[in-house]
Amino acid sequence: MITKQFSRPSVKMALSDELLMKVEQPARYLGNEVNAVNKDKSKAEVSFCMCFPDVYEIGMSHLGIQILYDMFNRFEDTYCDRVYSPWIDLDKMMREQDIKLFAVESQEPVKSFDFLGITLQYEMCYTNILQILDLSGIALRSADRDINDPFVIGGGPCTYNPEPIAPFFDLFYMGEGETQYRALLDLYKKWRAEGGSREDFLHEAAKIPGIYVPSLYDVTYKEDGTIDAMTPIYDDVPKTVRKEIVLDMTGAVYPERPLVPHIRAVQDRVVLEIQRGCIRGCRFCQAGMVYRPVRERDVERLKQLAVTMLHNTGYDEISLSSLSSSDYSKLPELVNFLIEECSKRKINISLPSLRIDAFSLDVMSKVQDVKKSSLTFAPEAGTQRLRDVINKGLTEEVILQGAREAFEGGWSHVKLYFMLGLPTETEEDMKGIPELAERMAEAYYEIPKERRNGKCQITMSTSFFVPKPCTPFQWARMYSPEDYLGRARIVNHTMKQQHNQKSLKYNWHEAYVTVLEGVLARGDRKVADAIETAYKMGALYDAWGETFHYEIWTAAFEKCGLSIDFYNTRERSLDEVFPWDFIDTGVTKAFYKREWERAMQEKITPNCRQSCSGCGAKRFGGGVCFENQNSVC
């Protein structure tokens, strides 16, 4: 029997037509999209509100929420709805008129749900998380919530260091959501029937694999401000939390009727996830480390999904989703099927994350209008030495040969992506960026004029490197905004010295955003005070250039007595205890150390199909680790 204390308000919170007419893009808040699941929340035993803490157009493009929304609503006892961050215009009106945040489909208060699940895709959305809680009438900090508040659970890549936002969450789900949510929902139903406290539920939830409950761990610090230890407060709570992983990708749940937004989203197409993980081992890449090992979906299942999803959505484009699509073992068979199928339906094919080789260029020539499209390369570094440091696995010969083949095939526009501020970077490496672009332009103009496709345009874009947890570069130092901008100026100045400078263009990332992202990526629980202070001082939508205010953040850190330099620019010892060391991603810290040391020695490590590097992921018992028995993990 459910006691009265657990009943939550279920009052419709729909915006009036008058208010909707005053906001930008009112369709963001209407719900009832194509393929929305029509269930009755009042008849469900458990209600779950999925949240993407950014605007609707970005949130509706996120595959993870589409998968979990589909999975939850397949459960007969569960109702799943969604909520996104209100844009600043509606945010202002809701505060002025005391309108509580509501889910888009049921139009019911977010606070009326049993769970609020927030996906954490990038650090710059942290103040938006507080916006969601604040507008919902939910206490910002877990310690201040009572029995009538939903349990706030976080998931996604940022949970691989959840500590800067740990005080705002009741629990975190580590890893891939398809495996343990059923157990968590069943535990919730049992707990509610027995009438326990919030603490009782969280204590039991912490025993479920992959679930981390921050309130059940004490953190102690050394005199120098680094972490001494992180200790569970109960003996039956695990000292380490191991990520959850789906081994059978073919049999895993996948939305055959994905939601179709009312307005154009960032990814406005059918998304076909072909595999998870990456064999490449780039030392800067968190996704390539934490999603190990590589696991593929069966090609026949992918063919069936493609046809079904296109039929159920009406989209005119399909895209392959993968960290490195070229490494999918059945890519030629899948792509040839899609070309044949999509040509009959007049549907476009998007093929991101392809290496620029003969096969890829042949495929792209079939699915793109060469005259209107550009090719994308991601060398990441301007010199071969630095590409070896980061283990990019891409030589200049391969880059230039790919460019020559592309130019011969009719392309004339190329986008190049690099990072500045990588470990061991020198001025020579910075200058190497436009010099590589110059050699690419030279390769274009070596083609006889009558065979060229107009003027060559090579666009270089640089972001500033941010060290991420659970990577070999988690020990790397960062720099000041002025230093980053100085590096960009060196690239820009060198570009202007090139013979083909009129064919070159250069863009660079915002340095101040990079500095903040670095603090939020590797911070500890103390950083939560600065996040809350910045939010209360007006910080919101920090990932958006027009709404980002670095001065608010510097003031917040100063007010909280915290140093940005402590988190960013200091050198870290190899034996330092990190805030995220309690998380077991499968990849060992010993492996990260070996890779960090190999980076300093400018040594490359072969990819997972060439040779097992003993990262530790083999313990999961599947994926690429068992394709080649060439070493022990």
XYZ file of C-alpha atoms in Angstrom:
633
model
C 0.000 0.000 0.000
C 1.344 3.430 -0.962
C 1.118 5.770 2.001
C -0.165 9.308 1.656
C 3.262 10.851 2.229
C 4.393 9.565 -1.182
C 1.594 11.136 -3.214
C 2.893 13.998 -5.296
C 0.938 16.834 -6.959
C -0.298 16.021 -10.448
C -1.567 19.360 -11.678
C -1.322 20.318 -15.344
C 1.150 23.162 -15.820
C 0.628 24.034 -19.487
C 1.585 27.534 -20.580
C -1.217 29.814 -21.624
C -1.516 30.747 -25.276
C -0.705 34.316 -24.262
C 2.639 33.284 -22.786
C 3.465 30.954 -25.670
C 3.015 33.818 -28.115
C 5.666 35.799 -26.232
C 8.482 33.234 -26.330
C 10.927 32.307 -29.049
C 10.107 28.905 -30.577
C 6.942 27.998 -28.577
C 7.030 24.532 -30.182
C 9.849 23.715 -27.752
C 7.294 23.348 -24.970
C 4.268 21.690 -26.591
C 5.094 17.961 -26.584
C 2.971 15.481 -28.584
C 5.660 14.994 -31.217
C 5.439 12.276 -33.838
C 6.029 8.901 -32.123
C 5.545 10.296 -28.619
C 4.306 7.483 -26.369
C 0.720 7.958 -25.281
C 0.561 6.549 -21.752
C -1.398 7.579 -18.651
C 0.966 8.759 -15.925
C -1.650 8.276 -13.211
C -1.861 4.555 -13.963
C 1.876 3.915 -13.818
C 3.589 2.574 -10.723
C 6.752 4.556 -11.453
C 7.154 7.870 -13.273
C 10.444 9.001 -14.749
C 11.183 12.411 -16.274
C 14.181 12.430 -18.614
C 15.986 15.763 -18.770
C 18.477 17.215 -21.213
C 19.789 20.446 -19.605
C 19.924 22.503 -22.782
C 17.414 23.781 -25.320
C 14.913 21.461 -26.972
C 16.637 21.437 -30.378
C 19.843 20.064 -28.856
C 18.141 17.697 -26.427
C 15.953 16.158 -29.117
C 19.120 15.288 -31.025
C 20.520 13.169 -28.228
C 20.423 9.463 -28.980
C 20.839 8.377 -25.356
C 17.566 9.958 -24.257
C 15.786 8.476 -27.260
C 16.997 5.012 -26.220
C 16.071 5.385 -22.541
C 12.711 7.008 -23.331
C 11.884 4.038 -25.551
C 13.117 1.517 -22.967
C 11.262 3.016 -20.001
C 7.999 3.278 -21.883
C 8.239 -0.369 -22.911
C 7.964 -1.216 -19.209
C 4.249 -1.653 -18.456
C 4.625 -0.234 -14.941
C 6.598 2.873 -15.965
C 5.670 6.238 -17.453
C 8.490 8.277 -19.001
C 8.226 11.916 -20.035
C 10.818 14.559 -20.961
C 11.915 18.059 -20.041
C 14.489 20.458 -21.492
C 15.953 23.727 -20.264
C 13.638 26.669 -20.934
C 15.365 29.320 -23.001
C 16.159 32.570 -21.192
C 12.941 34.277 -22.348
C 10.669 31.638 -20.824
C 12.945 31.264 -17.810
C 12.347 34.934 -17.002
C 8.563 34.649 -17.387
C 8.373 31.504 -15.238
C 10.220 33.209 -12.398
C 8.151 36.374 -12.642
C 4.833 34.472 -12.645
C 5.905 31.592 -10.366
C 5.235 28.921 -12.987
C 6.831 25.599 -12.089
C 8.748 23.655 -14.711
C 6.665 20.967 -16.408
C 7.263 17.912 -18.581
C 6.546 18.418 -22.271
C 4.071 15.571 -22.845
C 1.960 15.349 -19.691
C 2.442 19.065 -18.934
C 2.675 18.019 -15.287
C 5.173 19.443 -12.771
C 8.614 17.891 -12.907
C 8.438 17.679 -9.125
C 5.471 15.286 -9.398
C 7.647 12.529 -10.901
C 9.339 9.762 -8.927
C 12.647 10.232 -10.725
C 14.283 13.122 -12.533
C 17.002 11.689 -14.773
C 19.475 14.284 -16.070
C 21.886 13.425 -18.875
C 25.303 15.025 -18.465
C 26.854 15.416 -21.905
C 29.171 18.373 -21.352
C 30.436 20.333 -18.361
C 29.216 23.705 -19.571
C 25.599 22.707 -18.861
C 26.111 22.515 -15.068
C 24.322 25.768 -14.261
C 21.425 24.595 -16.439
C 21.082 21.610 -14.113
C 20.513 24.026 -11.245
C 18.034 25.940 -13.402
C 16.022 22.741 -13.924
C 15.961 21.997 -10.188
C 15.225 25.583 -9.224
C 12.360 26.084 -11.663
C 10.920 22.714 -10.637
C 10.782 23.696 -6.968
C 13.267 20.967 -6.039
C 15.994 21.827 -3.504
C 19.327 22.345 -5.258
C 21.185 20.055 -2.875
C 20.332 16.446 -2.197
C 20.768 16.953 1.556
C 17.874 19.452 1.579
C 15.281 17.262 -0.173
C 12.423 15.490 1.560
C 10.205 12.476 0.953
C 8.025 14.329 -1.566
C 10.891 15.257 -3.898
C 11.835 13.071 -6.863
C 15.134 11.229 -6.774
C 17.563 13.130 -8.993
C 19.834 10.780 -10.946
C 22.604 11.697 -13.383
C 24.028 9.722 -16.287
C 26.230 10.291 -19.319
C 29.918 10.971 -19.972
C 30.334 13.676 -17.321
C 29.549 11.115 -14.621
C 33.089 9.806 -15.095
C 33.920 12.668 -12.746
C 30.637 13.470 -10.982
C 32.255 15.165 -7.987
C 31.883 18.861 -8.990
C 28.105 18.326 -9.137
C 27.784 15.485 -6.615
C 25.966 17.532 -3.929
C 23.144 18.311 -6.391
C 22.374 14.656 -7.178
C 20.899 11.851 -5.117
C 22.564 9.207 -7.251
C 24.446 8.640 -10.490
C 24.243 5.806 -13.006
C 27.715 4.878 -14.244
C 27.876 3.480 -17.752
C 25.290 2.340 -20.270
C 21.687 2.661 -19.132
C 20.192 -0.449 -20.696
C 21.395 -2.856 -17.991
C 20.427 -1.830 -14.428
C 17.511 0.596 -14.581
C 14.991 -2.239 -14.298
C 16.585 -3.295 -11.010
C 16.536 0.306 -9.764
C 12.837 0.773 -10.595
C 11.953 -2.530 -8.903
C 13.871 -1.463 -5.805
C 11.966 1.823 -5.813
C 8.590 0.061 -5.937
C 9.603 -2.220 -3.053
C 10.918 0.693 -0.989
C 7.814 2.776 -1.554
C 5.516 -0.081 -0.575
C 7.444 -0.546 2.656
C 7.373 3.172 3.479
C 11.079 3.748 4.129
C 13.072 6.988 4.250
C 14.978 8.560 1.350
C 18.186 7.471 3.042
C 16.948 3.870 3.158
C 16.321 3.833 -0.592
C 19.668 5.423 -1.420
C 21.513 2.976 0.825
C 19.972 0.005 -0.976
C 20.369 1.616 -4.412
C 24.121 1.956 -3.812
C 24.358 -1.861 -3.804
C 23.074 -2.085 -7.399
C 25.965 -2.400 -9.885
C 26.776 0.922 -11.532
C 24.931 3.097 -8.997
C 26.890 5.762 -7.108
C 25.308 7.610 -4.177
C 27.548 10.583 -3.257
C 26.017 11.103 0.203
C 27.285 7.673 1.267
C 30.948 8.601 0.769
C 33.194 10.840 2.850
C 36.035 12.734 1.178
C 39.114 13.785 3.146
C 41.848 16.117 1.925
C 45.586 16.572 2.413
C 47.124 19.859 3.494
C 47.998 20.718 -0.102
C 44.309 20.555 -1.109
C 44.500 17.259 -2.981
C 42.334 14.290 -2.003
C 43.596 11.968 0.714
C 40.837 9.344 0.539
C 37.235 8.716 -0.442
C 35.568 6.279 1.942
C 32.070 4.729 2.085
C 30.255 5.489 5.351
C 28.787 1.956 5.455
C 30.612 -1.355 5.200
C 28.090 -2.723 2.669
C 28.563 0.149 0.209
C 31.200 -0.605 -2.466
C 34.512 1.259 -2.366
C 34.591 1.366 -6.164
C 31.708 1.685 -8.618
C 32.098 -0.264 -11.847
C 30.556 1.073 -15.043
C 27.737 -0.853 -16.685
C 28.174 -2.081 -20.237
C 25.994 -3.692 -22.913
C 27.797 -6.649 -24.468
C 25.031 -7.744 -26.854
C 24.519 -4.645 -28.975
C 22.396 -6.523 -31.512
C 19.844 -7.622 -28.926
C 19.865 -4.354 -26.984
C 16.812 -2.099 -26.978
C 16.802 0.511 -29.751
C 13.997 2.926 -30.702
C 12.355 1.782 -33.928
C 9.908 4.684 -33.624
C 12.161 7.562 -32.523
C 10.676 10.889 -31.539
C 10.401 13.434 -34.353
C 10.615 17.056 -33.108
C 8.184 19.804 -34.066
C 11.028 22.076 -35.136
C 14.366 21.433 -36.814
C 16.798 19.882 -34.342
C 20.585 19.850 -34.515
C 20.462 16.198 -35.647
C 17.275 16.208 -37.701
C 17.542 12.710 -39.157
C 17.381 9.009 -38.405
C 20.397 8.011 -36.330
C 21.705 4.469 -36.710
C 24.149 3.474 -33.964
C 26.405 0.887 -35.578
C 28.797 0.222 -32.689
C 30.061 1.515 -29.348
C 33.638 2.138 -28.407
C 36.741 2.858 -30.464
C 39.864 0.826 -31.224
C 42.116 3.830 -31.873
C 43.383 4.792 -28.407
C 43.849 8.543 -28.872
C 45.287 9.623 -25.531
C 43.203 12.781 -25.247
C 39.853 11.136 -25.997
C 37.649 10.263 -23.027
C 34.961 8.559 -25.114
C 37.541 6.296 -26.733
C 38.651 5.124 -23.278
C 35.444 4.873 -21.239
C 33.377 3.144 -23.938
C 35.880 0.310 -24.347
C 35.705 -2.369 -25.602
C 34.365 -1.909 -29.137
C 31.070 -3.774 -29.641
C 29.325 -3.959 -33.006
C 25.676 -4.333 -33.984
C 24.951 -7.095 -36.464
C 24.686 -5.731 -39.992
C 21.354 -7.467 -40.672
C 19.850 -5.854 -37.581
C 21.135 -2.476 -38.773
C 19.549 -2.953 -42.188
C 16.216 -3.784 -40.573
C 16.448 -0.814 -38.196
C 17.275 1.588 -41.024
C 14.242 0.614 -43.104
C 11.894 0.573 -40.106
C 13.034 3.907 -38.663
C 12.862 5.700 -42.005
C 9.323 4.379 -42.484
C 8.256 5.394 -38.958
C 9.657 8.918 -39.014
C 9.352 10.267 -42.526
C 12.884 11.660 -42.335
C 14.740 12.293 -45.580
C 18.194 11.615 -44.133
C 19.935 8.835 -42.216
C 23.244 9.072 -40.339
C 25.597 6.453 -38.933
C 26.533 6.938 -35.289
C 29.942 5.755 -34.096
C 33.186 7.135 -32.712
C 34.953 5.762 -35.794
C 32.601 4.500 -38.486
C 35.450 3.320 -40.728
C 36.348 0.692 -38.140
C 32.961 -1.056 -38.334
C 33.823 -4.444 -39.822
C 30.795 -4.674 -42.145
C 30.802 -1.035 -43.257
C 31.014 -1.720 -47.054
C 28.034 -4.103 -46.896
C 25.983 -1.693 -44.765
C 26.809 1.380 -46.845
C 26.070 -0.354 -50.142
C 22.701 -1.483 -48.750
C 21.888 2.042 -47.603
C 22.896 3.546 -50.958
C 20.582 1.165 -52.780
C 17.723 1.533 -50.301
C 17.983 5.305 -49.934
C 18.260 5.985 -53.662
C 14.848 4.342 -54.110
C 13.375 6.576 -51.401
C 15.318 9.744 -52.337
C 16.872 9.806 -48.875
C 20.237 11.408 -48.071
C 22.977 9.510 -46.250
C 25.302 11.173 -43.722
C 28.535 9.322 -43.000
C 30.441 11.064 -40.187
C 33.618 9.745 -38.562
C 35.009 8.199 -41.747
C 38.718 8.079 -42.478
C 39.523 9.723 -45.785
C 40.618 6.724 -47.827
C 39.757 5.356 -51.263
C 36.671 3.471 -50.056
C 35.297 6.408 -48.081
C 35.825 8.832 -50.951
C 34.113 6.454 -53.361
C 31.153 6.144 -50.995
C 30.931 9.891 -50.389
C 31.019 10.618 -54.093
C 27.911 8.464 -54.395
C 25.971 10.049 -51.542
C 27.093 13.703 -51.668
C 26.881 16.515 -54.144
C 30.619 17.000 -54.548
C 30.273 20.588 -55.718
C 28.409 21.607 -52.576
C 30.108 19.541 -49.898
C 33.349 19.742 -47.978
C 35.497 16.999 -46.507
C 36.584 16.898 -42.883
C 39.964 15.753 -41.596
C 40.931 15.746 -37.902
C 44.748 15.629 -37.744
C 44.456 17.149 -34.205
C 48.127 18.250 -34.279
C 50.260 20.100 -36.807
C 53.393 17.925 -36.682
C 54.048 14.210 -36.808
C 55.921 14.378 -33.499
C 52.869 15.728 -31.686
C 50.507 13.332 -33.466
C 52.679 10.531 -32.081
C 52.447 12.072 -28.597
C 48.653 11.965 -28.714
C 48.652 8.536 -30.451
C 46.541 9.837 -33.308
C 47.665 7.039 -35.608
C 47.608 9.318 -38.625
C 50.724 10.193 -40.620
C 51.209 13.260 -42.783
C 51.621 10.973 -45.784
C 48.178 9.471 -45.150
C 46.639 12.926 -44.633
C 48.080 14.359 -47.843
C 47.317 11.247 -49.865
C 43.708 11.391 -48.683
C 43.563 15.053 -49.693
C 45.035 14.324 -53.142
C 42.488 11.577 -53.779
C 39.700 13.873 -52.634
C 40.869 16.684 -54.903
C 41.152 14.283 -57.836
C 37.595 13.176 -57.043
C 36.222 16.696 -57.387
C 36.329 18.110 -53.842
C 37.866 21.510 -53.320
C 36.745 22.460 -49.787
C 38.402 20.843 -46.764
C 37.884 21.400 -43.037
C 40.770 20.591 -40.695
C 40.360 20.222 -36.919
C 43.257 20.684 -34.489
C 43.887 21.227 -30.788
C 46.210 23.779 -29.221
C 47.729 23.356 -25.771
C 48.388 19.621 -26.041
C 51.066 18.134 -23.746
C 54.645 18.812 -24.955
C 53.401 21.305 -27.600
C 56.081 23.638 -28.972
C 55.955 26.684 -31.219
C 57.023 24.424 -34.077
C 53.886 22.334 -33.495
C 51.716 25.463 -33.579
C 53.274 26.665 -36.814
C 52.856 23.172 -38.208
C 49.081 23.648 -38.383
C 49.016 26.246 -41.202
C 52.075 24.655 -42.779
C 50.172 21.376 -43.112
C 47.219 23.263 -44.597
C 49.631 24.941 -47.041
C 50.957 21.565 -48.209
C 47.386 20.447 -48.716
C 46.668 23.528 -50.823
C 49.812 22.866 -52.847
C 48.545 19.359 -53.544
C 45.336 20.866 -54.910
C 47.095 23.292 -57.241
C 49.303 20.494 -58.599
C 46.178 19.219 -60.354
C 45.845 20.612 -63.914
C 43.555 23.633 -63.894
C 41.001 22.080 -66.232
C 40.464 19.237 -63.743
C 40.026 21.412 -60.649
C 36.640 22.144 -59.119
C 36.966 25.899 -58.650
C 39.077 27.601 -56.011
C 40.550 25.603 -53.132
C 39.342 26.502 -49.618
C 40.993 24.938 -46.580
C 39.522 25.945 -43.231
C 41.521 25.269 -40.082
C 39.702 25.218 -36.744
C 41.469 24.903 -33.419
C 39.992 24.152 -30.039
C 42.051 24.384 -26.875
C 42.850 21.050 -25.295
C 41.004 20.178 -22.071
C 42.388 17.188 -20.110
C 39.570 14.785 -19.258
C 39.252 12.239 -16.445
C 39.810 8.579 -17.272
C 42.313 9.279 -20.050
C 46.120 9.045 -20.268
C 46.189 12.855 -20.359
C 44.325 13.289 -17.050
C 47.666 14.401 -15.527
C 48.243 17.181 -18.090
C 48.391 20.812 -17.064
C 46.397 23.618 -18.666
C 47.214 27.280 -19.298
C 45.813 30.771 -18.850
C 43.389 32.338 -21.346
C 46.124 34.733 -22.435
C 48.487 31.845 -23.152
C 45.876 30.045 -25.266
C 45.149 33.171 -27.265
C 48.887 33.647 -27.791
C 49.076 30.190 -29.331
C 46.193 31.018 -31.640
C 47.967 34.207 -32.709
C 51.054 32.190 -33.665
C 48.911 29.979 -35.885
C 47.161 32.986 -37.417
C 50.423 34.851 -38.057
C 52.030 31.783 -39.642
C 49.014 31.276 -41.884
C 49.437 34.779 -43.275
C 53.000 33.911 -44.280
C 51.962 30.999 -46.490
C 52.157 31.224 -50.284
C 48.526 30.077 -50.678
C 47.166 32.130 -47.788
C 44.149 33.225 -49.857
C 43.057 29.597 -49.923
C 43.416 29.270 -46.140
C 41.030 30.311 -43.376
C 41.469 30.035 -39.611
C 38.968 29.887 -36.718
C 39.725 29.316 -33.039
C 37.740 28.470 -29.925
C 36.898 30.723 -26.985
C 39.785 30.546 -24.484
C 37.808 31.539 -21.380
C 35.261 28.774 -21.923
C 38.151 26.313 -22.157
C 39.549 27.393 -18.798
C 36.199 26.938 -17.071
C 35.583 23.612 -18.770
C 38.931 22.416 -17.426
C 37.976 23.223 -13.834
C 34.574 21.552 -14.147
C 36.081 18.489 -15.846
C 38.684 17.698 -13.169
C 37.256 19.429 -10.116
C 36.343 17.926 -6.747
C 33.287 18.413 -4.523
C 34.484 21.852 -3.414
C 33.762 23.128 -6.938
C 30.024 22.600 -6.322
C 30.033 25.706 -4.125
C 31.384 27.805 -7.005
C 28.836 26.327 -9.441
C 25.950 27.174 -7.127
C 27.349 30.632 -6.410
C 27.820 31.367 -10.122
C 24.265 30.209 -10.859
C 22.842 32.488 -8.162
C 24.910 35.353 -9.627
C 23.290 34.833 -13.039
C 25.378 32.195 -14.846
C 23.244 30.148 -17.249
C 23.671 28.577 -20.686
C 27.448 28.747 -20.358
C 27.897 26.674 -23.527
C 26.350 29.526 -25.530
C 28.655 32.396 -26.465
C 25.989 35.086 -26.125
C 25.114 34.071 -22.560
C 28.549 33.083 -21.193
C 30.038 35.523 -18.687
C 33.485 34.514 -17.479
C 33.607 37.356 -14.965
C 30.704 35.781 -13.042
C 32.697 32.588 -12.677
C 35.922 34.244 -11.567
C 33.932 36.174 -8.949
C 32.220 32.962 -7.791
C 35.519 31.104 -7.369
C 36.988 34.048 -5.476
C 33.934 34.266 -3.217
C 34.216 30.546 -2.418
C 37.950 30.757 -1.758
C 38.802 28.428 -4.628
C 41.676 28.743 -7.107
C 41.177 28.091 -10.812
C 44.932 27.590 -11.145
C 44.849 24.794 -8.545
C 42.552 22.776 -10.793
C 44.108 23.754 -14.121
C 47.694 24.903 -14.263
C 49.536 23.010 -11.517
C 51.586 19.906 -12.275
C 50.049 16.647 -11.011
C 52.121 13.778 -9.660
C 51.512 10.268 -10.967
C 50.487 9.092 -7.485
C 47.883 11.834 -6.876
C 44.450 10.588 -5.825
C 41.902 11.951 -8.304
C 38.263 12.718 -7.468
C 37.190 10.033 -9.967
C 39.531 7.238 -8.877
C 36.661 5.365 -7.205
C 35.108 4.713 -10.647
C 36.084 1.486 -12.406
C 35.716 2.018 -16.155
C 37.394 -1.282 -16.942
C 40.501 0.549 -18.127
C 43.086 0.587 -15.350
C 44.944 3.574 -13.943
C 48.152 1.590 -14.520
C 47.353 1.582 -18.248
C 46.740 5.336 -18.230
C 50.104 5.833 -16.531
C 51.872 3.664 -19.122
C 50.224 5.622 -21.927
C 51.125 8.959 -20.302
C 54.754 7.838 -20.078
C 54.701 6.593 -23.696
C 53.310 9.983 -24.733
C 56.234 11.741 -23.040
C 58.537 9.386 -24.974
C 56.661 10.139 -28.243
C 55.848 6.451 -28.685
C 52.690 5.239 -30.414
C 50.512 2.348 -29.199
C 48.873 0.075 -31.816
C 45.086 0.025 -32.083
C 43.051 -2.756 -30.482
C 42.794 -4.840 -33.647
C 46.520 -4.687 -34.311
C 47.589 -5.694 -30.813
C 46.054 -5.784 -27.335
C 47.696 -3.118 -25.172
C 46.466 -4.630 -21.892
C 44.155 -1.747 -20.927
C 41.945 -3.985 -18.744
C 38.710 -3.907 -20.749
C 38.989 -7.593 -21.568
C 37.515 -8.373 -18.156
C 34.057 -7.418 -19.482
C 34.112 -10.624 -21.506
C 33.214 -9.459 -24.993
C 33.741 -7.091 -27.871
C 36.939 -6.515 -29.785
C 38.983 -7.984 -26.907
C 37.843 -11.440 -27.992
C 38.270 -10.953 -31.736
C 42.051 -11.278 -31.397
C 43.644 -13.406 -28.698
C 47.044 -11.828 -29.231
C 47.850 -10.774 -25.689
C 46.536 -10.755 -22.156
C 44.622 -7.860 -20.639
